[in-house]
C-alpha cells in the first residue's frame, strides 16, 4: 500500500482515538468536578491554546516543508526552533503568571492555573510531531499520543475513585503531555542518531529564517485560536469560571463528533488535490461539491438531535449541576455545523493557493469575534458568547468566501445543493 496513504491512516487513527477517549474522560471529569472547578481547568486550557501559536511562531509549517526537500537543513531548523520556542515560552508565561496573580482571588485557583500553564511546556515546545509527519512516520505520533492519553485516562479514573481535588486533575494533564513528549523524543533520537549533531548545531541564519517565514503563519494560527477560544477566555474574564464550565460542557458535546467529517475531508482531499494537479476542472469542482454536501449533512444530523433534546442530553451526560448548559447547546451545535463546513472550505481554498486571503479572513473574523463577545457577554452571558461564535462561524464558512476568486468557492458551496443537472 502507498506509504503516504498509510501515513494518512495513522494520522486519522490518532485523531479519532484521541477525540473519542478525550470526550469520554472530559465528560466524566466534568461531572465529578462540577462546573466551577471544571471551568477553571477549561479556562487554563483555553489560555494554553492561545499561547501555543505565539510560542511556535508558525515554525511547524516551515520545518515541514524544509524537511520534505532537505532533511539536514530541516534538522537545523528543528534545532533553531527548539531554542526560539524555549525563550518564547519563558517570556509569555512569566507575563501570564503575573497577570493571573492579580486575577484569581484564591491561592488554590492560582495553583491549578499555574500547573497547567507551565506544564504546557511539553506541548508548546514539542517539535517532534512535525518531523514524523514530514517523514511519513506518523505512527510514532499515534503511539505517543494514544499511549499517553490512555495513561491519563487511567490516572483520572483513579483520582475520581480516590476523591482527589482539582489540582490532581490539572497534574494529570501535565503527565499526559510529558509522557507524549518523552515517547516522541525517544523515537526522534532513535531515528536521527546518525545526524544528532546536526540538530545541536546553533545557526542564527536558520533562527532568523524561522522568525521571518513563520511570523505570518503564526498570526494566522493565533487568529484561529482566538476565534475558537475567545468565548471561553472572555467568559472567564467577564463572568467567572462556573460559566466557563457550563459553556465548555456544551462545547464538548457540540464538537465531539466533528472528528468524523474532518476524517472524511482528509481522505476526500486526496482526490481533490489530484484533480487540481491534473488541471481537471470539471472533476475538481464535482469532487468539491460532493464533499460539501456530505460534510454538511454529516454535521447537521447530530446537531439537530442535540438541538431538539438539549436539556435531557445535558442532564443525562453531566447531571443537574450543568442544567444552564442546555440553554446554549443548540447554538453551539449549529455553530459546529458551520465550523465543519468552514473547515472544508478552508481546505479547498488552500488547494487553490489562497493563503493570503485566508490570513486576512481569519484576522477579520478573530477581531470581530472579540468585539462581539465584549458586547454580548455582559448583556446575554453565555448565550451572548455562543451567538458571537455562531456569527463568526457563518461569516468564515460562507459569507466572506464571496471575496475570494470572485466568489468561486461560495458558488460551489451553494450550487452543491442544487440538482446536479442544473449545475453542469
Short mmCIF file of C-alpha atoms in Angstrom, two decimals, residues 58-406:
data_model
loop_
_atom_site.label_atom_id
_atom_site.label_comp_id
_atom_site.label_asym_id
_atom_site.label_seq_id
_atom_site.Cartn_x
_atom_site.Cartn_y
_atom_site.Cartn_z
CA UNK A 58 4.43 29.26 12.73
CA UNK A 59 7.56 27.12 12.69
CA UNK A 60 5.81 23.79 12.10
CA UNK A 61 4.78 24.53 8.50
CA UNK A 62 8.20 26.00 7.70
CA UNK A 63 10.01 22.97 9.13
CA UNK A 64 7.63 20.52 7.46
CA UNK A 65 8.26 22.00 4.02
CA UNK A 66 12.03 22.13 4.54
CA UNK A 67 12.23 18.52 5.77
CA UNK A 68 10.38 17.36 2.66
CA UNK A 69 13.12 18.77 0.41
CA UNK A 70 16.28 18.77 2.52
CA UNK A 71 16.33 16.76 5.74
CA UNK A 72 19.67 18.06 7.03
CA UNK A 73 18.58 21.67 6.63
CA UNK A 74 15.24 20.74 8.21
CA UNK A 75 17.05 19.31 11.24
CA UNK A 76 18.95 22.58 11.61
CA UNK A 77 15.61 24.38 11.61
CA UNK A 78 14.36 21.98 14.29
CA UNK A 79 17.35 22.82 16.49
CA UNK A 80 16.82 26.55 15.96
CA UNK A 81 13.09 26.23 16.64
CA UNK A 82 13.67 24.43 19.95
CA UNK A 83 15.73 27.36 21.20
CA UNK A 84 13.32 30.01 19.90
CA UNK A 85 10.33 28.22 21.43
CA UNK A 86 12.03 27.92 24.82
CA UNK A 87 12.67 31.66 25.01
CA UNK A 88 9.16 32.49 23.81
CA UNK A 89 7.63 30.13 26.34
CA UNK A 90 9.51 31.68 29.26
CA UNK A 91 8.67 35.27 28.32
CA UNK A 92 4.97 34.63 27.61
CA UNK A 93 4.38 32.50 30.70
CA UNK A 94 6.03 34.98 33.05
CA UNK A 95 3.67 37.66 31.74
CA UNK A 96 0.59 35.42 32.03
CA UNK A 97 1.50 34.20 35.51
CA UNK A 98 1.94 37.77 36.70
CA UNK A 99 -1.48 38.68 35.34
CA UNK A 100 -3.06 35.58 36.89
CA UNK A 101 -1.70 36.59 40.31
CA UNK A 102 -3.90 39.68 40.20
CA UNK A 103 -6.90 37.95 38.58
CA UNK A 104 -7.54 34.90 40.80
CA UNK A 105 -8.98 35.52 44.25
CA UNK A 106 -7.67 32.33 45.91
CA UNK A 107 -4.29 30.63 46.08
CA UNK A 108 -5.96 27.33 45.16
CA UNK A 109 -7.20 28.65 41.81
CA UNK A 110 -3.83 30.25 41.14
CA UNK A 111 -2.08 26.94 41.80
CA UNK A 112 -4.30 24.94 39.43
CA UNK A 113 -3.98 27.56 36.69
CA UNK A 114 -0.18 27.78 37.10
CA UNK A 115 0.25 23.99 36.98
CA UNK A 116 -1.44 23.81 33.59
CA UNK A 117 0.16 26.94 32.11
CA UNK A 118 3.73 25.97 32.98
CA UNK A 119 3.12 22.28 32.29
CA UNK A 120 2.13 23.22 28.75
CA UNK A 121 5.88 23.41 28.05
CA UNK A 122 5.67 19.82 26.84
CA UNK A 123 3.15 20.59 24.09
CA UNK A 124 4.00 24.16 23.13
CA UNK A 125 7.72 23.48 22.65
CA UNK A 126 7.40 19.91 21.32
CA UNK A 127 8.95 19.76 17.84
CA UNK A 128 8.97 16.03 17.13
CA UNK A 129 5.45 15.64 15.69
CA UNK A 130 6.21 17.71 12.61
CA UNK A 131 9.33 15.61 11.93
CA UNK A 132 7.35 12.35 11.94
CA UNK A 133 4.56 13.81 9.78
CA UNK A 134 7.07 15.17 7.26
CA UNK A 135 8.99 11.89 7.06
CA UNK A 136 5.78 9.81 6.71
CA UNK A 137 6.31 8.24 10.15
CA UNK A 138 3.15 9.45 11.84
CA UNK A 139 2.70 6.09 13.54
CA UNK A 140 5.14 7.33 16.20
CA UNK A 141 2.89 10.32 16.90
CA UNK A 142 -0.10 7.99 17.19
CA UNK A 143 1.75 5.66 19.57
CA UNK A 144 2.86 8.59 21.74
CA UNK A 145 -0.47 10.41 21.77
CA UNK A 146 -2.68 7.40 22.35
CA UNK A 147 -0.29 5.81 24.87
CA UNK A 148 -0.08 8.97 26.96
CA UNK A 149 -3.85 9.53 26.67
CA UNK A 150 -4.53 6.00 27.91
CA UNK A 151 -2.27 6.63 30.90
CA UNK A 152 -4.03 9.93 31.63
CA UNK A 153 -7.48 8.33 31.39
CA UNK A 154 -6.49 5.63 33.88
CA UNK A 155 -4.93 8.23 36.17
CA UNK A 156 -8.02 10.45 36.14
CA UNK A 157 -10.28 7.47 36.84
CA UNK A 158 -8.09 6.63 39.85
CA UNK A 159 -8.30 10.24 41.04
CA UNK A 160 -12.11 10.19 40.75
CA UNK A 161 -12.30 6.93 42.70
CA UNK A 162 -9.97 8.38 45.36
CA UNK A 163 -11.92 11.64 45.66
CA UNK A 164 -8.98 13.80 44.57
CA UNK A 165 -9.06 17.59 44.29
CA UNK A 166 -8.95 19.58 41.05
CA UNK A 167 -5.17 20.11 41.35
CA UNK A 168 -4.63 16.39 40.75
CA UNK A 169 -6.60 16.55 37.51
CA UNK A 170 -4.54 19.53 36.39
CA UNK A 171 -1.41 17.49 37.12
CA UNK A 172 -2.87 14.58 35.11
CA UNK A 173 -2.91 16.78 32.01
CA UNK A 174 0.76 17.60 32.55
CA UNK A 175 1.64 13.93 32.98
CA UNK A 176 -0.15 13.15 29.72
CA UNK A 177 1.76 15.86 27.85
CA UNK A 178 5.04 14.81 29.45
CA UNK A 179 4.63 11.13 28.54
CA UNK A 180 3.79 12.02 24.94
CA UNK A 181 6.85 14.30 24.79
CA UNK A 182 9.16 11.61 26.20
CA UNK A 183 7.94 8.91 23.79
CA UNK A 184 8.24 11.16 20.74
CA UNK A 185 11.68 12.34 21.85
CA UNK A 186 12.83 8.73 22.21
CA UNK A 187 11.71 7.78 18.70
CA UNK A 188 13.09 11.04 17.29
CA UNK A 189 16.54 10.46 18.77
CA UNK A 190 16.43 6.88 17.53
CA UNK A 191 15.55 8.00 14.00
CA UNK A 192 18.26 10.67 13.73
CA UNK A 193 21.02 9.06 15.82
CA UNK A 194 23.46 9.46 12.92
CA UNK A 195 22.52 13.13 12.50
CA UNK A 196 22.07 14.15 16.13
CA UNK A 197 24.93 16.61 15.92
CA UNK A 198 23.10 18.49 13.18
CA UNK A 199 20.18 19.26 15.49
CA UNK A 200 22.52 20.52 18.22
CA UNK A 201 24.27 22.96 15.90
CA UNK A 202 23.47 26.60 16.51
CA UNK A 203 22.54 28.53 13.39
CA UNK A 204 21.47 32.14 13.68
CA UNK A 205 20.62 32.12 9.98
CA UNK A 206 18.08 29.34 10.46
CA UNK A 207 16.63 31.07 13.53
CA UNK A 208 16.19 34.30 11.56
CA UNK A 209 14.56 32.36 8.72
CA UNK A 210 12.08 30.80 11.16
CA UNK A 211 11.13 34.20 12.52
CA UNK A 212 10.79 35.75 9.09
CA UNK A 213 8.92 32.92 7.33
CA UNK A 214 6.92 31.73 10.31
CA UNK A 215 5.52 35.03 11.58
CA UNK A 216 2.64 35.28 9.02
CA UNK A 217 1.74 31.65 9.75
CA UNK A 218 1.86 32.37 13.48
CA UNK A 219 -0.54 35.27 13.04
CA UNK A 220 -2.90 33.01 11.09
CA UNK A 221 -2.70 30.27 13.74
CA UNK A 222 -3.25 32.79 16.52
CA UNK A 223 -6.27 34.16 14.67
CA UNK A 224 -7.79 30.67 14.51
CA UNK A 225 -7.08 30.10 18.21
CA UNK A 226 -8.60 33.49 19.06
CA UNK A 227 -11.87 32.91 17.32
CA UNK A 228 -12.23 29.36 18.67
CA UNK A 229 -11.20 30.13 22.27
CA UNK A 230 -12.13 33.78 22.76
CA UNK A 231 -15.57 32.89 24.11
CA UNK A 232 -14.19 30.75 26.95
CA UNK A 233 -11.42 33.20 27.89
CA UNK A 234 -13.74 36.21 27.87
CA UNK A 235 -16.43 34.37 29.81
CA UNK A 236 -13.83 33.69 32.49
CA UNK A 237 -12.61 37.28 32.47
CA UNK A 238 -16.04 38.95 32.37
CA UNK A 239 -18.11 36.47 34.43
CA UNK A 240 -16.48 33.54 36.28
CA UNK A 241 -15.09 30.00 35.98
CA UNK A 242 -18.50 28.42 36.59
CA UNK A 243 -19.86 29.93 33.37
CA UNK A 244 -16.76 28.66 31.59
CA UNK A 245 -17.53 25.19 32.94
CA UNK A 246 -21.13 25.26 31.68
CA UNK A 247 -20.04 26.64 28.32
CA UNK A 248 -17.21 24.11 27.93
CA UNK A 249 -19.58 21.26 28.75
CA UNK A 250 -21.92 22.28 25.93
CA UNK A 251 -18.97 22.80 23.60
CA UNK A 252 -17.59 19.31 24.31
CA UNK A 253 -20.88 17.71 23.23
CA UNK A 254 -21.39 20.02 20.26
CA UNK A 255 -17.91 19.50 18.81
CA UNK A 256 -17.22 15.94 19.91
CA UNK A 257 -18.44 14.36 16.68
CA UNK A 258 -16.54 16.71 14.35
CA UNK A 259 -13.76 14.12 14.07
CA UNK A 260 -15.89 12.19 11.58
CA UNK A 261 -16.43 14.93 8.97
CA UNK A 262 -12.80 16.01 9.47
CA UNK A 263 -11.61 12.44 8.82
CA UNK A 264 -13.79 12.30 5.71
CA UNK A 265 -12.33 15.61 4.47
CA UNK A 266 -8.80 14.31 4.84
CA UNK A 267 -9.48 11.31 2.63
CA UNK A 268 -11.58 13.33 0.15
CA UNK A 269 -8.84 15.93 -0.27
CA UNK A 270 -6.58 13.30 -1.86
CA UNK A 271 -8.82 13.16 -4.94
CA UNK A 272 -9.35 16.92 -4.94
CA UNK A 273 -5.59 17.56 -4.89
CA UNK A 274 -5.07 15.05 -7.69
CA UNK A 275 -7.72 16.74 -9.83
CA UNK A 276 -6.09 20.12 -9.16
CA UNK A 277 -2.65 18.83 -10.19
CA UNK A 278 -4.08 17.38 -13.41
CA UNK A 279 -5.96 20.64 -14.07
CA UNK A 280 -9.18 18.65 -14.45
CA UNK A 281 -11.56 21.48 -13.54
CA UNK A 282 -14.94 19.64 -14.00
CA UNK A 283 -13.78 16.70 -11.88
CA UNK A 284 -12.16 19.10 -9.39
CA UNK A 285 -15.37 21.05 -8.85
CA UNK A 286 -17.55 17.94 -8.80
CA UNK A 287 -15.40 16.40 -6.04
CA UNK A 288 -15.58 19.64 -4.04
CA UNK A 289 -19.37 19.81 -4.32
CA UNK A 290 -19.72 16.19 -3.22
CA UNK A 291 -17.52 16.87 -0.22
CA UNK A 292 -19.52 19.95 0.76
CA UNK A 293 -22.81 18.00 0.63
CA UNK A 294 -21.57 15.03 2.66
CA UNK A 295 -19.79 17.16 5.26
CA UNK A 296 -22.83 19.38 5.75
CA UNK A 297 -25.32 16.58 6.34
CA UNK A 298 -22.85 14.55 8.41
CA UNK A 299 -22.54 17.61 10.66
CA UNK A 300 -26.24 18.54 10.59
CA UNK A 301 -27.78 15.29 11.84
CA UNK A 302 -26.14 15.18 15.31
CA UNK A 303 -26.63 18.94 15.64
CA UNK A 304 -30.39 18.51 15.15
CA UNK A 305 -30.51 15.77 17.78
CA UNK A 306 -28.64 17.91 20.30
CA UNK A 307 -30.73 20.94 19.49
CA UNK A 308 -34.07 19.16 19.96
CA UNK A 309 -33.12 17.13 23.05
CA UNK A 310 -30.64 19.58 24.56
CA UNK A 311 -31.94 19.62 28.14
CA UNK A 312 -32.37 15.83 28.56
CA UNK A 313 -28.94 15.26 26.97
CA UNK A 314 -27.21 17.69 29.35
CA UNK A 315 -28.98 16.19 32.37
CA UNK A 316 -28.13 12.63 31.29
CA UNK A 317 -24.48 13.27 30.48
CA UNK A 318 -23.44 15.85 33.06
CA UNK A 319 -26.09 15.90 35.77
CA UNK A 320 -28.33 18.61 37.22
CA UNK A 321 -25.46 20.95 38.14
CA UNK A 322 -24.89 21.59 34.43
CA UNK A 323 -28.53 22.43 33.59
CA UNK A 324 -27.66 26.00 32.41
CA UNK A 325 -25.51 24.48 29.64
CA UNK A 326 -28.71 23.35 27.94
CA UNK A 327 -29.55 26.95 27.06
CA UNK A 328 -26.60 27.16 24.66
CA UNK A 329 -26.20 23.58 23.44
CA UNK A 330 -28.45 24.18 20.41
CA UNK A 331 -26.49 27.31 19.43
CA UNK A 332 -23.09 25.63 19.83
CA UNK A 333 -24.34 22.61 17.86
CA UNK A 334 -25.36 24.86 14.94
CA UNK A 335 -22.01 26.64 15.20
CA UNK A 336 -20.29 23.28 14.87
CA UNK A 337 -22.14 22.62 11.60
CA UNK A 338 -20.72 25.82 10.14
CA UNK A 339 -17.34 25.03 11.69
CA UNK A 340 -17.18 21.72 9.81
CA UNK A 341 -18.44 23.37 6.63
CA UNK A 342 -15.93 26.19 7.03
CA UNK A 343 -13.09 23.73 7.53
CA UNK A 344 -13.99 22.08 4.22
CA UNK A 345 -13.97 25.49 2.50
CA UNK A 346 -10.65 26.34 4.19
CA UNK A 347 -9.02 23.22 2.75
CA UNK A 348 -10.39 23.89 -0.71
CA UNK A 349 -9.04 27.45 -0.64
CA UNK A 350 -5.59 26.18 0.38
CA UNK A 351 -5.59 23.90 -2.67
CA UNK A 352 -6.39 26.96 -4.78
CA UNK A 353 -3.44 28.78 -3.21
CA UNK A 354 -5.47 31.33 -1.25
CA UNK A 355 -3.16 31.58 1.77
CA UNK A 356 -3.14 35.37 1.75
CA UNK A 357 -6.93 35.51 1.63
CA UNK A 358 -7.22 33.01 4.50
CA UNK A 359 -4.86 35.06 6.65
CA UNK A 360 -6.90 38.23 6.10
CA UNK A 361 -10.17 36.40 6.64
CA UNK A 362 -9.06 34.79 9.89
CA UNK A 363 -7.71 38.07 11.23
CA UNK A 364 -11.01 39.81 10.47
CA UNK A 365 -13.14 37.03 11.96
CA UNK A 366 -10.99 36.84 15.10
CA UNK A 367 -11.17 40.58 15.72
CA UNK A 368 -14.92 40.59 15.09
CA UNK A 369 -15.42 37.69 17.48
CA UNK A 370 -13.57 39.52 20.25
CA UNK A 371 -15.70 42.63 19.69
CA UNK A 372 -18.96 40.65 19.62
CA UNK A 373 -18.06 38.76 22.80
CA UNK A 374 -17.18 42.04 24.51
CA UNK A 375 -20.56 43.50 23.52
CA UNK A 376 -22.80 40.46 24.05
CA UNK A 377 -21.42 38.68 27.14
CA UNK A 378 -22.25 41.48 29.64
CA UNK A 379 -25.83 41.59 28.33
CA UNK A 380 -26.62 37.97 27.48
CA UNK A 381 -23.96 35.94 29.32
CA UNK A 382 -23.23 32.51 27.83
CA UNK A 383 -25.88 32.95 25.15
CA UNK A 384 -24.08 36.10 24.02
CA UNK A 385 -20.77 34.21 23.76
CA UNK A 386 -22.45 31.42 21.79
CA UNK A 387 -24.12 33.89 19.42
CA UNK A 388 -20.81 35.70 18.87
CA UNK A 389 -19.14 32.43 17.87
CA UNK A 390 -22.09 31.44 15.64
CA UNK A 391 -21.85 34.76 13.80
CA UNK A 392 -18.10 34.31 13.31
CA UNK A 393 -18.56 30.75 12.04
CA UNK A 394 -21.21 31.74 9.49
CA UNK A 395 -19.09 34.60 8.18
CA UNK A 396 -15.99 32.41 7.96
CA UNK A 397 -17.71 29.38 6.44
CA UNK A 398 -19.83 31.17 3.85
CA UNK A 399 -20.21 34.92 3.58
CA UNK A 400 -16.58 36.03 3.39
CA UNK A 401 -15.78 33.42 0.74
CA UNK A 402 -17.60 35.73 -1.68
CA UNK A 403 -14.42 37.84 -1.71
CA UNK A 404 -12.15 35.05 -2.98
CA UNK A 405 -11.72 34.49 -6.73
CA UNK A 406 -14.90 36.45 -7.45
#
